[in-house]
Every structure is written in structure tokens, then in C-alpha cells.
Amino acid sequence: MSLELNVEKCMRCGACVGACPVNAIFLKEHSPAVGRGCTECGLCVNICPVGAFSLGGE
Amino acid sequence: MNIDQGDTLEYDVLVIGGGPTGSTAGRFSARHNAKTLVIEKRQEIGSPVRCGEGISLSWLEELEIKDISPWVRRYIRGARIYSPSGHVLEIIEDIAGDEVGSVIERDMFDKDMARLAAIEGADFMVKTAATGLLKENGKVVGVKAKQMGKEFNIMADIVIGADGFESQVGRWAGIYEAIKPKDIMTCFQYRMTGIDVDPDFTHFYMGTRAPGGYAWIFPKDEVTANVGLGVQLSRLNGEVTPKEYLDQFIAGHKGLRNGEAIDMVAGAVSVTHPPERTVADGILLVGDASRVVDPITGGGIVNGLKQAKIAGEFAAKAVSEGKTDVEYLKKYEKLWRHRLEDKLWRNYMAKEKAMLLDDVMYDKIIDALSDMDLRKVRVETILEGVRKKYPELIKEFEDMM
């Protein structure tokens, strides 16, 4: 599993940054980046108003 | 001001975030003779707008705001609340009404709050981000900052975190409390034009078309409005996005479906109870960063401004007395809680109850209320009205009456 961000969809609103319970998402030059500590809980996938995150992989 | 790599700036009070709460904290801090700087990571104060722009005007006196002409776009006569099957509750506001009142130009509003701060002597720096806290012996003494590739330090006796829903200052300071998914609303909005909706009312649509939240139409002119919707995060599973819920809502609304979207806005708000802590050594949090958004409406500006005035005045006083330790700063927490906490808790409890309603219950409640002449949005009035028509519904709410 891995968390992927579709930057074409991303509106840089920060919803994922604020919702991340482990502080693993931060705004890098105004667009989100996933850092260390991600537990792949999926909250950012759900909160994203435009569905820019996905938990991919086999 | 010109910044060079490696500079060190010195201030009494540093505000992180140039939204309306940050500017207002800076305004009142500067007024009370603290040397104050507000930094904003975006290049323009107020833009891009992330807001529905509906706001009451009942707080102007408290915030000492005399001229609202720079940012009021439209005065609103009242609110209409729609049940899932189409019952309508119309609330005509008193002049000093509480929850509706006007639709504003939020970018102009934010700039006006900055203007008021600058008049008092606050400095501003845009396109300037805080990248971390500077600490000495465990106490925050400033921040590391970055502006257009140049890194420098800003020292301050007190740092005010006004950095919104996605606040980093609170996390860096170790006073971050994760918000429960049920207490987060994730939102999507279009600016639509060429629509056919009563432009003298704000419109709120309840029920499962916006699960756990509501859809809104806030008119900007006769044919233009902010059309948006918020969904409770815990009711999303990654399959239907808030944008898709909004697209469905618009497709099902005959006054909207032929309109044109000319802007898109995304974002999230907390609709939670007041947090345990909003201070640390050398740190105060204000606004959305301190979770004072109204849990019923999702509106954050009015509470944030009232709290920011308290924060700014308090920060200046603390600096002048040389007391910036956490024990002293807890007095700020006491002050803002005294002003805001009772209503925040009451509305949080009301929101928790409202979350239990399904579409059938919303229909019954709004049907019952539409028979009443409601002059003001008050939880007690609403519950009394429901009790008269559907006594069985009110059991859930009885402890609030």
C-alpha cells in the first residue's frame, strides 16, 4: 500500500494537513507532501474535497 | 521590508497567519504598544478565498469596526432552511440578529482587517512562512521563517498561532489535539452565476444530500451566489467526494442547474468542542487554530475575531509585564473561555444531537417549525416549536431545554 496524491486534482486547500492525526502531511511550497509517520489510515483520502488522494498498491 | 538570508528580526509579538484573526490579534497587540509583526505565507492577504462569505453583523461594536462598506457585498433579510422533502423554515432576522446578516467579499474583508492593524502600527510580511519554532530552555522565543528563498529568524516574546484549520504552530508547540473525524466538516463550493435563487435570503439545505452537514446558497448579487456544501468526515469513505455531493445537489436544484461555475473553493473546518489547551510557553493560539469555529454553523470569523481581540490585548500586557510563561498565559485562556466557551459547548451539544437526525426527522422538525414565527435563531425556540407538534421527537433533545 502507498498513499498517492494526484497533483492535478489537488486544490491546495490544506484540509488533509489539518485532519492528519499523526502530522504526516505538510504543505511544501503550498502543495501537500506526505512525510514520515504516515500510517495509511486513509483519513486524507476521505477528507479531500476533490478526491486527490488514493491508497494504491497491492 | 527587505530581508537578507540569515537576518534576525526582533519583535514583542509575532502573529503567524494574516487571516482576519491574525490581523485582529496584531491590531490589538500593536494598539497596546507591543512591537508587532504579522506574517502570511500566501503572497496576498485574503486570497484565494476559502469561505462561504455569509456572516452576521452583530459583532461590529465589540470589534470597534465602524465602516463596513469596503467588504459588505449584500445585506440579507433572513435565512431559509429546507428539509429533504422540501418543507421550508423561514427565519427573518431582527436587525441585531445572530447567525445571518450579510454576504461579504472575504478577500476585501481580510485586507480591511490588515489595514486596521497597520493603522495601529503592526508590521506585515506576505509570502513569508514560519518553518519551525525557535526555543531556549524549552520556551518558544521566535520562529524560523522563509521568504522567497531567504531563511531568517524572527525573535518574539510571544508567538500567536493564527494559522487556521491546518495549524502547525500548535503541533510544533506540543499542544496539538487531533480532531475526531465526526467533528470535521470537509467542504466544496462553487461561485455560480446565471442562477435563479431568491437573492435576499441565505439558503440552507439539510439531510443526507450533505451527510452530517448542509448545503448552502449565499447570494452575492441577483444572479450570483456561493453554492457549497459540507460533509461530516466520518460519513465519507473515499467513494463519493464532497465535490460530487455538491454536483449532485446542483443537478437536483432547478434554480442552479443552468448556472455557471466561475470559481471553485475547497477546504475543511472543525466543528468540535473547545480544546483542552490553547497556550504553551510563549505561545497563544487563536481562531480556527484554537478550534473556536461555531459547531452549528461552521462559521469561524466572529468567534475568532472576538478571541483575537482578547489575545492581542493580553499579549501586549504580558510582554509589558515580562510574563510570558505558560502559567501566566493561561490567563488568556481563562479570558477567552469566559467570553466564548458556554455558547461553543451548547452549540456543540446541539450539533451532536442534530447529527442523529435522519431525513424523515428533518422533514418533521422543519415542518413543525415552519408554522412558527421565528424572529431569531435560538436553539431553545426551535426545540419548543418541535415539542408542540412532534413531542416524540424531542426526547433526544430534552436535556438541552
XYZ file of C-alpha atoms in Angstrom:
459
model
C 0.000 0.000 0.000
C 1.088 3.532 -0.607
C -0.510 6.907 -0.400
C -0.602 8.804 -3.657
C -1.521 12.402 -4.378
C -2.872 13.456 -7.753
C -1.449 16.969 -8.008
C -3.677 17.716 -10.992
C -6.735 17.393 -8.747
C -5.196 18.970 -5.630
C -6.569 22.443 -4.821
C -4.001 23.109 -2.079
C -6.734 23.789 0.458
C -4.964 22.204 3.419
C -7.883 20.030 4.555
C -5.651 16.934 4.599
C -2.939 18.759 6.545
C -5.347 19.739 9.294
C -7.039 16.361 9.518
C -3.929 14.152 9.581
C -3.907 12.614 13.063
C -0.169 11.890 13.008
C 1.030 15.131 11.421
C 2.484 13.322 8.430
C 1.182 15.719 5.762
C 2.673 19.172 5.410
C 2.428 21.943 2.875
C 5.530 22.065 0.726
C 5.596 25.186 -1.439
C 1.832 25.323 -0.893
C 1.098 21.796 -2.069
C 0.815 18.875 0.334
C 3.579 16.331 0.759
C 3.420 13.096 2.721
C 6.279 12.772 5.188
C 7.383 10.251 7.757
C 4.925 8.739 10.171
C 2.078 8.058 7.718
C 0.041 5.122 8.997
C -2.061 4.906 5.833
C -5.206 5.401 7.891
C -6.981 6.863 4.879
C -8.384 9.966 6.575
C -6.781 12.228 3.949
C -8.341 10.111 1.201
C -11.752 10.675 2.750
C -11.387 14.321 3.672
C -10.069 15.522 0.331
C -12.945 17.578 -1.140
C -11.917 16.588 -4.655
C -10.605 13.048 -4.152
C -6.945 13.830 -4.880
C -5.516 11.171 -2.549
C -5.647 7.454 -3.123
C -4.322 4.476 -1.236
C -2.886 2.417 -4.027
C -0.795 -0.682 -4.407
C -1.382 -4.365 -3.954
C 10.838 45.415 4.220
C 13.927 43.905 2.651
C 15.137 40.629 4.139
C 18.574 39.073 3.763
C 19.476 35.450 4.306
C 20.401 34.915 7.955
C 18.799 38.106 9.275
C 17.384 38.195 12.774
C 14.339 40.388 13.362
C 13.136 41.265 16.851
C 9.544 41.835 17.882
C 7.483 41.783 21.051
C 4.602 39.875 19.433
C 4.730 37.776 16.278
C 1.487 36.587 14.672
C 1.642 33.578 12.339
C -1.128 33.935 9.780
C -2.622 37.033 8.154
C -6.246 35.939 8.099
C -8.804 38.099 9.905
C -7.989 36.623 13.316
C -4.256 37.043 12.869
C -4.615 40.639 11.734
C -7.018 41.393 14.572
C -4.698 39.897 17.194
C -1.962 42.058 15.675
C -4.223 45.093 15.660
C -4.947 44.963 19.384
C -1.413 43.970 20.327
C 0.002 46.928 18.394
C -2.591 49.279 19.855
C -1.320 48.411 23.324
C 2.230 49.347 22.385
C 3.695 45.944 21.599
C 6.032 45.921 18.601
C 4.051 43.552 16.394
C 4.643 41.642 13.165
C 2.079 39.575 11.240
C 3.439 37.090 8.694
C 1.356 35.453 5.964
C 2.587 32.551 3.858
C 0.486 33.491 0.841
C 1.502 36.350 -1.392
C -1.786 38.164 -0.991
C -3.774 38.728 2.196
C -7.282 37.362 1.725
C -6.693 35.436 -1.473
C -7.566 32.871 -2.579
C -10.878 32.982 -0.711
C -11.788 29.833 1.218
C -15.105 30.814 2.709
C -18.872 30.787 2.153
C -18.847 34.529 2.960
C -22.107 34.569 4.918
C -21.642 36.432 8.205
C -23.688 38.168 10.871
C -23.026 41.792 11.678
C -23.768 41.640 15.393
C -20.138 41.872 16.500
C -19.035 45.134 14.890
C -19.253 47.211 18.055
C -17.256 44.735 20.133
C -14.523 44.780 17.488
C -14.711 48.558 17.084
C -15.392 48.395 13.360
C -17.124 51.488 12.066
C -17.000 51.265 8.273
C -18.127 48.023 6.684
C -18.512 49.427 3.185
C -15.133 48.078 1.995
C -16.359 44.492 2.277
C -20.137 44.093 2.624
C -21.455 42.815 -0.688
C -25.104 42.230 0.137
C -27.454 42.553 3.086
C -29.594 39.512 3.734
C -33.193 39.643 5.013
C -33.181 36.223 6.548
C -32.474 32.542 6.183
C -34.483 29.731 4.616
C -33.866 26.223 5.864
C -35.055 23.401 3.616
C -35.915 19.882 4.746
C -35.098 16.921 2.464
C -38.667 16.740 1.103
C -38.985 20.492 0.651
C -40.532 21.957 3.811
C -39.161 25.451 4.282
C -38.455 27.246 7.508
C -38.069 30.975 7.002
C -36.252 32.968 9.641
C -36.482 36.735 9.335
C -33.731 38.250 11.366
C -34.051 41.094 13.781
C -31.697 43.891 12.920
C -29.348 42.654 15.619
C -29.782 39.062 14.510
C -27.383 36.397 15.424
C -26.446 33.983 12.674
C -27.240 35.577 9.317
C -26.996 39.125 8.141
C -24.741 39.747 5.190
C -22.676 38.225 2.449
C -19.226 39.726 2.233
C -16.245 39.967 -0.077
C -13.894 37.918 2.033
C -10.702 38.989 0.288
C -11.619 42.642 0.882
C -12.582 41.796 4.464
C -9.213 40.221 5.240
C -7.408 43.183 3.728
C -9.533 45.574 5.784
C -8.637 43.732 8.994
C -4.967 44.056 7.978
C -5.495 47.763 7.281
C -6.911 48.287 10.782
C -3.866 46.501 12.229
C -1.450 48.565 10.172
C -3.133 51.784 11.363
C -2.321 50.712 14.916
C 1.299 50.176 13.932
C 1.524 46.443 13.201
C 4.052 45.371 10.553
C 3.146 42.831 7.857
C 5.187 40.448 5.717
C 3.496 38.415 2.971
C 4.858 35.391 1.111
C 6.570 34.642 4.397
C 6.168 31.239 6.035
C 7.110 30.076 9.508
C 9.048 26.821 9.114
C 9.621 25.960 12.776
C 9.808 27.285 16.321
C 12.955 28.627 17.981
C 13.249 27.526 21.596
C 15.506 28.369 24.511
C 15.290 26.204 27.629
C 12.017 24.776 26.349
C 10.400 28.171 25.911
C 9.430 29.464 22.469
C 11.452 32.599 21.671
C 10.590 33.028 17.992
C 10.308 31.217 14.683
C 12.425 30.235 11.759
C 10.968 31.904 8.686
C 11.352 31.817 4.955
C 10.552 34.462 2.367
C 11.202 33.905 -1.328
C 14.068 31.513 -0.705
C 15.687 33.514 2.087
C 15.820 31.969 5.532
C 15.892 34.151 8.613
C 14.851 34.229 12.255
C 12.124 36.259 13.913
C 12.535 36.566 17.662
C 9.449 37.410 19.714
C 8.411 37.338 23.362
C 5.048 35.903 22.350
C 4.133 33.974 19.205
C 0.425 33.948 18.325
C -0.595 30.988 16.164
C -3.366 32.196 13.846
C -2.605 29.629 11.190
C -6.038 28.213 10.663
C -7.523 24.732 10.433
C -4.213 23.247 9.292
C -2.336 24.956 12.156
C 1.280 23.947 12.513
C 2.147 26.248 15.414
C 0.062 24.227 17.855
C 1.615 20.994 16.625
C 5.139 22.377 16.891
C 4.390 23.635 20.401
C 3.160 20.209 21.500
C -0.389 21.327 22.250
C -1.998 19.738 19.209
C -5.120 17.692 19.819
C -6.232 15.560 16.873
C -9.838 16.356 15.928
C -12.224 13.431 15.707
C -13.409 12.734 12.148
C -17.004 13.238 13.291
C -16.028 16.787 14.306
C -14.543 17.790 10.944
C -16.570 19.110 8.022
C -14.998 18.880 4.608
C -16.351 21.386 2.147
C -16.589 22.234 -1.507
C -18.075 25.346 -3.048
C -18.620 26.959 -6.413
C -19.180 30.596 -7.157
C -22.126 30.292 -9.523
C -23.598 32.926 -11.752
C -26.627 32.938 -14.029
C -28.689 31.244 -11.312
C -32.296 31.774 -10.215
C -32.470 31.844 -6.407
C -34.070 34.397 -4.044
C -31.117 36.756 -3.594
C -32.398 38.317 -0.362
C -32.071 35.155 1.696
C -29.339 32.736 2.617
C -30.463 29.172 1.915
C -29.572 26.066 3.934
C -30.418 22.516 2.805
C -30.433 19.768 5.440
C -30.347 15.995 5.274
C -28.411 13.247 3.578
C -27.714 15.248 0.418
C -24.942 16.657 2.628
C -24.409 13.859 5.186
C -23.812 15.291 8.662
C -23.590 18.823 7.285
C -25.610 21.036 5.000
C -25.597 22.634 1.581
C -25.724 26.419 1.317
C -26.521 29.173 -1.148
C -25.215 32.603 -0.131
C -26.186 35.254 -2.709
C -23.629 37.788 -3.910
C -25.973 39.575 -6.328
C -29.279 38.936 -8.131
C -27.910 36.055 -10.210
C -24.691 35.073 -8.415
C -24.084 33.094 -5.218
C -21.651 30.940 -3.341
C -23.092 27.438 -3.617
C -21.390 24.957 -1.355
C -21.716 22.003 0.906
C -20.032 20.487 3.930
C -19.957 16.791 4.789
C -19.016 15.179 8.084
C -15.664 13.473 7.564
C -16.772 10.326 9.409
C -19.519 9.810 6.808
C -17.103 9.745 3.898
C -15.390 6.586 2.769
C -13.436 7.888 -0.198
C -16.096 6.827 -2.708
C -18.223 9.952 -3.066
C -16.288 13.199 -2.620
C -17.757 16.467 -1.308
C -17.393 17.852 -4.832
C -19.546 15.005 -6.147
C -22.164 15.560 -3.426
C -22.278 19.215 -4.474
C -22.543 18.368 -8.161
C -25.495 16.098 -7.329
C -27.124 18.836 -5.253
C -26.804 21.356 -8.079
C -28.126 18.895 -10.669
C -31.215 18.397 -8.490
C -31.879 22.116 -7.933
C -33.844 23.787 -10.704
C -32.598 27.282 -9.863
C -28.983 26.199 -10.015
C -28.631 23.549 -12.654
C -28.468 26.005 -15.542
C -25.966 28.272 -13.804
C -22.272 28.556 -14.485
C -19.490 27.842 -12.012
C -16.870 30.580 -12.194
C -14.795 29.671 -9.139
C -14.068 26.570 -7.046
C -13.193 26.524 -3.351
C -12.199 23.558 -1.196
C -11.432 23.359 2.492
C -12.258 21.958 5.878
C -13.489 23.323 9.190
C -13.554 21.874 12.666
C -16.936 21.714 14.383
C -15.574 20.468 17.636
C -15.718 21.367 21.324
C -13.199 23.871 22.719
C -9.766 22.258 23.068
C -8.032 21.463 26.350
C -5.120 23.810 25.732
C -4.554 26.886 23.617
C -1.356 28.136 25.283
C 2.217 26.959 25.779
C 5.349 28.764 26.988
C 5.497 31.840 24.769
C 2.576 30.687 22.546
C -1.075 31.638 22.183
C -3.433 30.089 19.635
C -6.364 31.982 18.115
C -9.132 31.395 15.587
C -9.559 28.147 13.684
C -6.175 27.046 15.052
C -7.767 27.050 18.512
C -10.965 25.357 17.253
C -13.450 28.124 18.052
C -15.490 27.671 14.863
C -19.202 27.620 15.713
C -20.125 23.908 15.687
C -23.641 24.553 14.359
C -22.946 26.952 11.517
C -19.319 26.150 10.742
C -18.661 29.900 10.794
C -15.304 30.816 12.303
C -14.810 34.519 11.804
C -16.939 36.056 14.534
C -15.665 33.865 17.371
C -12.148 34.167 16.003
C -12.260 37.964 15.967
C -13.653 38.226 19.490
C -10.969 35.847 20.713
C -8.233 37.622 18.726
C -9.018 40.941 20.379
C -8.577 39.264 23.749
C -5.353 37.586 22.562
C -3.832 40.794 21.192
C -4.622 42.852 24.273
C -3.406 40.090 26.535
C -0.174 39.510 24.597
C 0.741 43.189 24.799
C 0.074 43.199 28.530
C 2.085 40.020 29.101
C 5.046 41.440 27.163
C 4.947 44.745 29.025
C 4.951 42.871 32.331
C 7.647 40.477 31.139
C 5.482 37.452 31.932
C 5.279 35.024 29.007
C 5.467 31.665 30.794
C 2.685 29.185 30.299
C 1.262 29.691 33.787
C 0.748 33.384 33.123
C -0.532 32.810 29.591
C -3.240 30.542 30.981
C -4.959 33.777 31.985
C -5.572 34.340 28.253
C -7.274 31.001 28.076
C -9.473 31.933 31.022
C -10.411 35.231 29.363
C -11.438 33.810 26.002
C -13.246 30.857 27.547
C -15.223 33.268 29.711
C -16.287 35.118 26.566
C -16.974 32.198 24.208
C -16.952 28.790 25.819
C -20.527 28.456 27.079
C -22.010 29.034 23.640
C -19.409 26.825 21.959
C -20.288 23.939 24.248
C -24.025 24.497 23.894
C -23.812 24.570 20.118
C -21.504 21.566 20.106
C -24.054 19.577 22.112
C -26.817 20.750 19.760
C -24.738 19.707 16.753
C -24.156 16.283 18.292
C -27.925 15.876 18.588
C -28.605 17.183 15.098
C -26.218 14.532 13.749
C -28.675 11.896 14.950
C -31.451 13.147 12.676
C -32.311 11.277 9.531
C -34.173 12.769 6.577
C -37.596 11.822 7.981
C -36.861 13.568 11.258
C -35.551 16.658 9.486
C -38.780 16.764 7.489
C -40.909 16.579 10.632
C -38.879 19.147 12.528
C -38.732 21.684 9.731
C -42.431 21.138 9.023
C -43.196 21.829 12.691
C -41.034 24.923 12.773
C -42.337 26.379 9.543
C -45.616 27.039 11.374
C -43.820 29.290 13.836
C -42.861 32.932 13.601
C -39.210 32.764 14.418
C -37.592 36.127 14.906
C -34.279 34.750 15.998
C -32.291 31.573 15.566
C -32.300 30.206 19.068
C -31.917 26.561 19.938
C -34.461 26.826 22.760
C -37.120 28.351 20.498
C -36.584 25.705 17.878
C -36.900 22.852 20.359
C -40.052 24.318 21.897
C -41.627 24.522 18.461
C -40.804 20.930 17.687
C -42.121 19.740 21.040
C -45.562 21.185 20.297
C -46.010 19.317 17.025
C -43.924 16.168 17.387
C -43.451 15.504 21.124
C -41.927 12.091 20.424
C -39.061 13.688 18.528
C -37.930 15.869 21.333
C -36.886 13.144 23.772
C -33.365 13.177 22.357
C -33.102 16.884 22.924
C -34.742 17.226 26.298
C -31.535 17.665 28.258
C -30.837 20.823 26.315
C -34.066 22.599 27.133
